[in-house]
Amino acid sequence: MHEMSIAAAVVGQVEAAAEAAGAFAVSSVRLQVGELAGVVPDALRFCFELACTGTVLEGAALATELVPARARCAPCAADWAVGMPPDLCCPTCGTATAELLSGRELQILSVRWEDGPTRAADREPIHEER
């Protein structure tokens, strides 16, 4: 189950960014996951919830966007959805020299967090404080 290491890496990157920005809580993370990335979205969601425990991401929602795998044939320029398991032979000319156009993505698209409390504006001391 390599989804746990992926979830831990995502949590680590988001946690570092949130802390650098002064955020105290992360409410959601949106990931793009390619069809050929070798990731099971349900397993990733389960592992994400575990990896968030005790971090600023605890309770954060994970949304995944699946990117379909597509390929293009070099000789005839046809493109097609390769499906799972991937079919890399061109359905038009039968050549097996496909270039993958999409489907291997695994990236953080966006993060929503809550900023920390703002500092009170500096003020002039009142007479009793001087």
C-alpha positions as a Markdown table, in Angstrom:
| # | Residue | x | y | z |
|---|---|---|---|---|
| 1 | Met | 0.0 | 0.0 | 0.0 |
| 2 | His | 2.2 | 2.8 | -1.3 |
| 3 | Glu | -0.8 | 5.2 | -0.8 |
| 4 | Met | 0.3 | 5.7 | 2.8 |
| 5 | Ser | 3.7 | 7.1 | 1.7 |
| 6 | Ile | 2.0 | 9.3 | -0.9 |
| 7 | Ala | -0.5 | 10.6 | 1.7 |
| 8 | Ala | 2.4 | 11.3 | 4.2 |
| 9 | Ala | 4.3 | 13.2 | 1.5 |
| 10 | Val | 1.2 | 15.3 | 0.6 |
| 11 | Val | 0.6 | 16.0 | 4.3 |
| 12 | Gly | 4.2 | 17.0 | 4.8 |
| 13 | Gln | 4.3 | 19.4 | 1.9 |
| 14 | Val | 0.9 | 21.0 | 2.8 |
| 15 | Glu | 1.9 | 21.2 | 6.5 |
| 16 | Ala | 5.1 | 23.0 | 5.6 |
| 17 | Ala | 3.4 | 25.4 | 3.3 |
| 18 | Ala | 0.6 | 26.1 | 5.8 |
| 19 | Glu | 3.0 | 26.7 | 8.6 |
| 20 | Ala | 5.2 | 29.0 | 6.5 |
| 21 | Ala | 2.0 | 31.0 | 5.7 |
| 22 | Gly | 0.9 | 31.2 | 9.3 |
| 23 | Ala | -2.1 | 29.1 | 8.8 |
| 24 | Phe | -3.5 | 27.3 | 11.9 |
| 25 | Ala | -5.8 | 24.8 | 10.1 |
| 26 | Val | -6.2 | 23.3 | 6.7 |
| 27 | Ser | -9.8 | 22.5 | 5.6 |
| 28 | Ser | -9.2 | 20.8 | 2.2 |
| 29 | Val | -6.7 | 19.5 | -0.2 |
| 30 | Arg | -7.4 | 18.9 | -3.9 |
| 31 | Leu | -5.2 | 16.4 | -5.8 |
| 32 | Gln | -5.0 | 15.5 | -9.5 |
| 33 | Val | -4.5 | 11.8 | -9.9 |
| 34 | Gly | -3.8 | 10.3 | -13.3 |
| 35 | Glu | -5.4 | 7.0 | -14.3 |
| 36 | Leu | -2.0 | 5.4 | -14.8 |
| 37 | Ala | -0.4 | 6.9 | -11.6 |
| 38 | Gly | -0.9 | 3.6 | -9.8 |
| 39 | Val | -2.9 | 5.2 | -7.0 |
| 40 | Val | -6.3 | 3.9 | -5.7 |
| 41 | Pro | -8.2 | 7.0 | -4.7 |
| 42 | Asp | -10.2 | 5.3 | -1.9 |
| 43 | Ala | -7.0 | 3.9 | -0.4 |
| 44 | Leu | -5.4 | 7.3 | -0.7 |
| 45 | Arg | -8.3 | 9.0 | 1.1 |
| 46 | Phe | -8.1 | 6.4 | 3.9 |
| 47 | Cys | -4.4 | 6.9 | 4.3 |
| 48 | Phe | -4.7 | 10.7 | 4.0 |
| 49 | Glu | -7.1 | 10.7 | 7.0 |
| 50 | Leu | -4.6 | 8.7 | 9.1 |
| 51 | Ala | -1.6 | 10.8 | 8.0 |
| 52 | Cys | -3.4 | 14.0 | 9.0 |
| 53 | Thr | -3.8 | 13.0 | 12.6 |
| 54 | Gly | -2.0 | 15.4 | 14.9 |
| 55 | Thr | -1.2 | 17.9 | 12.2 |
| 56 | Val | -2.7 | 21.2 | 11.0 |
| 57 | Leu | -4.5 | 19.0 | 8.4 |
| 58 | Glu | -6.5 | 17.0 | 10.9 |
| 59 | Gly | -10.1 | 16.8 | 9.7 |
| 60 | Ala | -9.2 | 18.2 | 6.3 |
| 61 | Ala | -11.1 | 16.9 | 3.3 |
| 62 | Leu | -9.3 | 15.3 | 0.4 |
| 63 | Ala | -10.8 | 15.7 | -3.1 |
| 64 | Thr | -9.2 | 13.8 | -6.0 |
| 65 | Glu | -9.7 | 14.6 | -9.7 |
| 66 | Leu | -9.1 | 11.6 | -11.9 |
| 67 | Val | -7.2 | 12.4 | -15.1 |
| 68 | Pro | -8.0 | 10.0 | -17.9 |
| 69 | Ala | -5.1 | 8.4 | -19.7 |
| 70 | Arg | -4.7 | 9.5 | -23.4 |
| 71 | Ala | -2.1 | 8.6 | -26.0 |
| 72 | Arg | -1.2 | 9.8 | -29.5 |
| 73 | Cys | 0.1 | 7.8 | -32.3 |
| 74 | Ala | 3.4 | 9.2 | -33.8 |
| 75 | Pro | 2.8 | 7.9 | -37.4 |
| 76 | Cys | -0.8 | 8.9 | -37.9 |
| 77 | Ala | -1.4 | 11.5 | -35.1 |
| 78 | Ala | -4.6 | 9.8 | -33.9 |
| 79 | Asp | -5.2 | 10.1 | -30.1 |
| 80 | Trp | -7.3 | 7.9 | -27.9 |
| 81 | Ala | -8.2 | 7.0 | -24.3 |
| 82 | Val | -5.9 | 4.2 | -23.4 |
| 83 | Gly | -8.2 | 2.8 | -20.6 |
| 84 | Met | -7.2 | 0.3 | -18.0 |
| 85 | Pro | -5.3 | -1.9 | -18.6 |
| 86 | Pro | -3.7 | 0.6 | -21.0 |
| 87 | Asp | -4.0 | -0.2 | -24.7 |
| 88 | Leu | -1.0 | 1.6 | -26.3 |
| 89 | Cys | -1.6 | 0.3 | -29.8 |
| 90 | Cys | -3.1 | 2.9 | -32.1 |
| 91 | Pro | -6.7 | 2.0 | -32.8 |
| 92 | Thr | -6.5 | 3.7 | -36.2 |
| 93 | Cys | -3.3 | 2.2 | -37.8 |
| 94 | Gly | -2.3 | -0.5 | -35.3 |
| 95 | Thr | 1.2 | 1.0 | -34.6 |
| 96 | Ala | 2.6 | 0.5 | -31.1 |
| 97 | Thr | 4.5 | 3.8 | -30.9 |
| 98 | Ala | 2.2 | 5.7 | -28.7 |
| 99 | Glu | 3.2 | 8.9 | -26.8 |
| 100 | Leu | 1.3 | 9.2 | -23.5 |
| 101 | Leu | -0.4 | 12.6 | -23.3 |
| 102 | Ser | -1.9 | 12.3 | -19.9 |
| 103 | Gly | -2.7 | 9.9 | -17.1 |
| 104 | Arg | 0.5 | 9.9 | -15.0 |
| 105 | Glu | -0.3 | 13.0 | -13.0 |
| 106 | Leu | -0.1 | 13.1 | -9.2 |
| 107 | Gln | 0.0 | 16.6 | -8.0 |
| 108 | Ile | -1.5 | 19.0 | -5.4 |
| 109 | Leu | -3.9 | 21.4 | -7.2 |
| 110 | Ser | -5.0 | 23.5 | -4.4 |
| 111 | Val | -5.2 | 23.8 | -0.6 |
| 112 | Arg | -7.7 | 25.7 | 1.5 |
| 113 | Trp | -6.5 | 26.9 | 4.9 |
| 114 | Glu | -7.5 | 29.3 | 7.6 |
| 115 | Asp | -5.0 | 32.0 | 8.4 |
| 116 | Gly | -3.9 | 32.5 | 12.0 |
| 117 | Pro | -5.3 | 35.3 | 14.1 |
| 118 | Thr | -4.1 | 38.7 | 13.0 |
| 119 | Arg | -1.9 | 40.7 | 15.3 |
| 120 | Ala | -3.5 | 43.6 | 17.1 |
| 121 | Ala | -2.4 | 46.9 | 15.7 |
| 122 | Asp | 0.2 | 48.7 | 17.6 |
| 123 | Arg | -1.2 | 51.5 | 19.7 |
| 124 | Glu | 0.0 | 54.3 | 21.7 |
| 125 | Pro | 0.2 | 53.4 | 25.5 |
| 126 | Ile | -2.5 | 55.0 | 27.6 |
| 127 | His | -1.5 | 57.4 | 30.4 |
| 128 | Glu | -1.7 | 54.7 | 33.1 |
| 129 | Glu | 0.8 | 52.5 | 31.2 |
| 130 | Arg | 3.5 | 55.1 | 31.0 |
